[in-house]
C-alpha cells in the first residue's frame, strides 16, 4: 500500500519547500492522503531548509519523516550528509550532481545523480533546478503523475506566474527524460 | 467541495474570517506567526481590523474591549504568550464575553522552545487566571477539524457568552493538509443586548465589570457561571471513540498525538493485539462518560501526550480507579513515535 515518505532538502532559495508542496498538491488532486511539514526553527539566511512530505492511501499519522524515508531529494552537500542515512533500505535518493561531487555511501538504496542546475541553466534559468529534480522523481517513482504536477504548478505558483509555465514544464520534462 | 492545501496557521485565519471574525489583536510568537501574517493581509479586505499590539497583555485587553462592544474578535499566541494573557482571560470569562483564543502550543516551561508540545493542557483547562472560571477548549487533530472548530468556536462563544480556546500545537500550525471550507451549521444566536454600544439616550447603560465588592453579589455571579458551565458540560462535550470494541488496551490522546496513536493501533492489530482510542475533542468539558463505559475486555488505559503527564489526571478522575491508567509522553518539542507507543503498550500488556 502506498506510503511514500519524502525528505526534500537543500539551502534556502533552491526551491525545496515548493518542490515538496508540488508533490503534496499533486497527490491531493489525485485523491490521495497528503501532508507537508516544513522544518522550522532557528534557521539563518543561506542555511539549510527541508520539508517532509507524505503521500499515502491511509490517513496520515504524524506528518514527520525521520529515519523512515522512502525518498530523499538533496540539492546540496550538507543535505546529503544530513539525510542519506534516514532512507529505508530500498529507498530512492536523488542527488543534485551539479552541486554535489561525491557519491552516496549507501549500497542498499537506488541512487539517481541528476545534474539539475546544469540542465536548468541550459534551458534558460538555474531557478528551475528544483523542477528538474522533481521531474526525475516523478519518472522514477510514479507516486504522482506528471499531469498532476503540471496542474499543481498553477495552484502553488498562482496565475501570475503563467508566463513561467513553458519553462517550468520544460524543466519537469527534462528531469523525466533523464530517468524514464 | 474544492479542497485547498493550506498551512494550519493560515487555515485558522481563513476559517475565522469565514465565520465573521473582523477583529484580530495579537503579538508575534513562533510557531503561530502565520496567523497574524494572514490576518494582517486578509482582514482589511473584509472590512476588518488587524492590530499588532505592543504586548500580549495589551492584545488580550483589546479583545476584551472589542468583545464587550459585541464584535466577533480573536487573538492567537503560543504558550508563553498565552501565559501573559491569563489575566485578561479571567476578566473576559467573569464578564461573560465571547471571543476566540488560539494557542499553537510549543514546548515549555519558561520561554521553552518552538517545537510542538501539549504541555499547556493545565493552562487551558485549569486556567492560569484567578477564580472559578472555565474556557471551552477545543482540540483539533487535523487541519480539516481545525478549520471546522475555528468556525464553530465563534458560535459557541456567542451562544454561551464564554471565551473559547482552540488548543493546537506547532505541528498543526506549521503543517499543510487539504482543507475544504464547507458551510458549517449556523447556530441560532441570542441578540447581544448586553454589549456596550452606546445608549443613544434610549436605555439604561450596559455595564461590563468583574469587580464585585459585596460577597453576596460575587457569589451570585459564581452561581450563575457554574450553572452555565453545567449546561455546557451537558451539551457540548465531544470525543471520538475509535475501535473500542473488544479492546485489551485503550489509548487516550488528543490532537497530533491521537493521529500517531491511530497508526500504532494499526500495527498492534496486525500483531493480534486489540487496541482502541478515546480522543477528547473538547478538553473542557472533558468527556468523562467515555471512560466510564469501557468494554469488559479492557485491561488498562494508556494516556499518550506531548507533555510530562497532564491530561492523564483527568483520565484518572474519570476512570475512578476501575482500570489501571498509565502514561507515556515526550516533551520539550520531542514527538512520540509509533514504535515507542507500540513498545509501551506491549510492555503494559506483558507481551
mmCIF file with all atom_site columns, C-alpha atoms in Angstrom, chain A residues 5 21 24-25 28-29 32-42 58-64 66-67 155-156, chain B residues 2-5 7 30-31 105 114-116 169-171 174-179 256 259-260 263 266 335-337:
data_model
loop_
_atom_site.group_PDB
_atom_site.id
_atom_site.type_symbol
_atom_site.label_atom_id
_atom_site.label_alt_id
_atom_site.label_comp_id
_atom_site.label_asym_id
_atom_site.label_entity_id
_atom_site.label_seq_id
_atom_site.pdbx_PDB_ins_code
_atom_site.Cartn_x
_atom_site.Cartn_y
_atom_site.Cartn_z
_atom_site.occupancy
_atom_site.B_iso_or_equiv
_atom_site.pdbx_formal_charge
_atom_site.auth_seq_id
_atom_site.auth_comp_id
_atom_site.auth_asym_id
_atom_site.auth_atom_id
_atom_site.pdbx_PDB_model_num
ATOM 1  C CA . UNK A 1 5   ? 7.690   9.460  2.889  1.00 0.00 ? 5   UNK A CA 1
ATOM 2  C CA . UNK A 1 21  ? 4.466   21.436 -1.983 1.00 0.00 ? 21  UNK A CA 1
ATOM 3  C CA . UNK A 1 24  ? 1.684   17.345 -1.958 1.00 0.00 ? 24  UNK A CA 1
ATOM 4  C CA . UNK A 1 25  ? -0.704  19.294 -4.167 1.00 0.00 ? 25  UNK A CA 1
ATOM 5  C CA . UNK A 1 28  ? -4.234  15.833 -3.242 1.00 0.00 ? 28  UNK A CA 1
ATOM 6  C CA . UNK A 1 29  ? -5.506  16.326 -6.803 1.00 0.00 ? 29  UNK A CA 1
ATOM 7  C CA . UNK A 1 32  ? -4.534  10.603 -2.036 1.00 0.00 ? 32  UNK A CA 1
ATOM 8  C CA . UNK A 1 33  ? -3.867  11.444 1.603  1.00 0.00 ? 33  UNK A CA 1
ATOM 9  C CA . UNK A 1 34  ? -1.140  14.056 1.811  1.00 0.00 ? 34  UNK A CA 1
ATOM 10 C CA . UNK A 1 35  ? 0.762   16.162 4.311  1.00 0.00 ? 35  UNK A CA 1
ATOM 11 C CA . UNK A 1 36  ? 3.610   18.674 4.117  1.00 0.00 ? 36  UNK A CA 1
ATOM 12 C CA . UNK A 1 37  ? 5.669   19.790 7.068  1.00 0.00 ? 37  UNK A CA 1
ATOM 13 C CA . UNK A 1 38  ? 8.472   22.358 6.884  1.00 0.00 ? 38  UNK A CA 1
ATOM 14 C CA . UNK A 1 39  ? 11.443  22.360 9.170  1.00 0.00 ? 39  UNK A CA 1
ATOM 15 C CA . UNK A 1 40  ? 11.040  25.442 11.282 1.00 0.00 ? 40  UNK A CA 1
ATOM 16 C CA . UNK A 1 41  ? 13.467  26.672 13.792 1.00 0.00 ? 41  UNK A CA 1
ATOM 17 C CA . UNK A 1 42  ? 16.397  28.936 14.293 1.00 0.00 ? 42  UNK A CA 1
ATOM 18 C CA . UNK A 1 58  ? -4.400  5.616  4.502  1.00 0.00 ? 58  UNK A CA 1
ATOM 19 C CA . UNK A 1 59  ? -4.910  8.532  6.885  1.00 0.00 ? 59  UNK A CA 1
ATOM 20 C CA . UNK A 1 60  ? -1.575  10.058 7.849  1.00 0.00 ? 60  UNK A CA 1
ATOM 21 C CA . UNK A 1 61  ? -0.450  9.863  11.481 1.00 0.00 ? 61  UNK A CA 1
ATOM 22 C CA . UNK A 1 62  ? 2.490   12.067 12.299 1.00 0.00 ? 62  UNK A CA 1
ATOM 23 C CA . UNK A 1 63  ? 3.448   14.212 9.303  1.00 0.00 ? 63  UNK A CA 1
ATOM 24 C CA . UNK A 1 64  ? 7.113   13.804 10.193 1.00 0.00 ? 64  UNK A CA 1
ATOM 25 C CA . UNK A 1 66  ? 12.619  10.792 10.464 1.00 0.00 ? 66  UNK A CA 1
ATOM 26 C CA . UNK A 1 67  ? 14.544  7.567  9.879  1.00 0.00 ? 67  UNK A CA 1
ATOM 27 C CA . UNK A 1 155 ? -2.032  26.102 -7.884 1.00 0.00 ? 155 UNK A CA 1
ATOM 28 C CA . UNK A 1 156 ? 1.227   26.551 -5.999 1.00 0.00 ? 156 UNK A CA 1
ATOM 29 C CA . UNK B 2 2   ? -12.978 22.016 -3.544 1.00 0.00 ? 2   UNK B CA 1
ATOM 30 C CA . UNK B 2 3   ? -10.056 21.240 -1.323 1.00 0.00 ? 3   UNK B CA 1
ATOM 31 C CA . UNK B 2 4   ? -7.149  23.605 -0.941 1.00 0.00 ? 4   UNK B CA 1
ATOM 32 C CA . UNK B 2 5   ? -3.740  22.964 0.509  1.00 0.00 ? 5   UNK B CA 1
ATOM 33 C CA . UNK B 2 7   ? -0.824  25.670 6.385  1.00 0.00 ? 7   UNK B CA 1
ATOM 34 C CA . UNK B 2 30  ? 6.649   31.297 16.859 1.00 0.00 ? 30  UNK B CA 1
ATOM 35 C CA . UNK B 2 31  ? 5.117   28.848 15.843 1.00 0.00 ? 31  UNK B CA 1
ATOM 36 C CA . UNK B 2 105 ? 1.416   25.182 21.746 1.00 0.00 ? 105 UNK B CA 1
ATOM 37 C CA . UNK B 2 114 ? 9.492   26.473 19.432 1.00 0.00 ? 114 UNK B CA 1
ATOM 38 C CA . UNK B 2 115 ? 8.748   22.854 18.541 1.00 0.00 ? 115 UNK B CA 1
ATOM 39 C CA . UNK B 2 116 ? 5.297   21.255 19.087 1.00 0.00 ? 116 UNK B CA 1
ATOM 40 C CA . UNK B 2 169 ? 0.301   22.641 18.598 1.00 0.00 ? 169 UNK B CA 1
ATOM 41 C CA . UNK B 2 170 ? 3.292   23.651 16.494 1.00 0.00 ? 170 UNK B CA 1
ATOM 42 C CA . UNK B 2 171 ? 2.815   20.696 14.192 1.00 0.00 ? 171 UNK B CA 1
ATOM 43 C CA . UNK B 2 174 ? 3.047   24.522 10.585 1.00 0.00 ? 174 UNK B CA 1
ATOM 44 C CA . UNK B 2 175 ? 1.911   21.549 8.523  1.00 0.00 ? 175 UNK B CA 1
ATOM 45 C CA . UNK B 2 176 ? -0.069  21.652 5.298  1.00 0.00 ? 176 UNK B CA 1
ATOM 46 C CA . UNK B 2 177 ? -3.035  19.386 4.628  1.00 0.00 ? 177 UNK B CA 1
ATOM 47 C CA . UNK B 2 178 ? -6.026  19.624 2.305  1.00 0.00 ? 178 UNK B CA 1
ATOM 48 C CA . UNK B 2 179 ? -8.950  21.546 3.758  1.00 0.00 ? 179 UNK B CA 1
ATOM 49 C CA . UNK B 2 256 ? -1.471  15.471 16.933 1.00 0.00 ? 256 UNK B CA 1
ATOM 50 C CA . UNK B 2 259 ? -3.008  10.693 14.922 1.00 0.00 ? 259 UNK B CA 1
ATOM 51 C CA . UNK B 2 260 ? 0.213   8.914  15.853 1.00 0.00 ? 260 UNK B CA 1
ATOM 52 C CA . UNK B 2 263 ? -1.006  4.347  13.410 1.00 0.00 ? 263 UNK B CA 1
ATOM 53 C CA . UNK B 2 266 ? -2.958  -0.474 13.266 1.00 0.00 ? 266 UNK B CA 1
ATOM 54 C CA . UNK B 2 335 ? 7.270   13.803 19.308 1.00 0.00 ? 335 UNK B CA 1
ATOM 55 C CA . UNK B 2 336 ? 6.340   10.257 20.379 1.00 0.00 ? 336 UNK B CA 1
ATOM 56 C CA . UNK B 2 337 ? 6.964   7.762  17.581 1.00 0.00 ? 337 UNK B CA 1
#
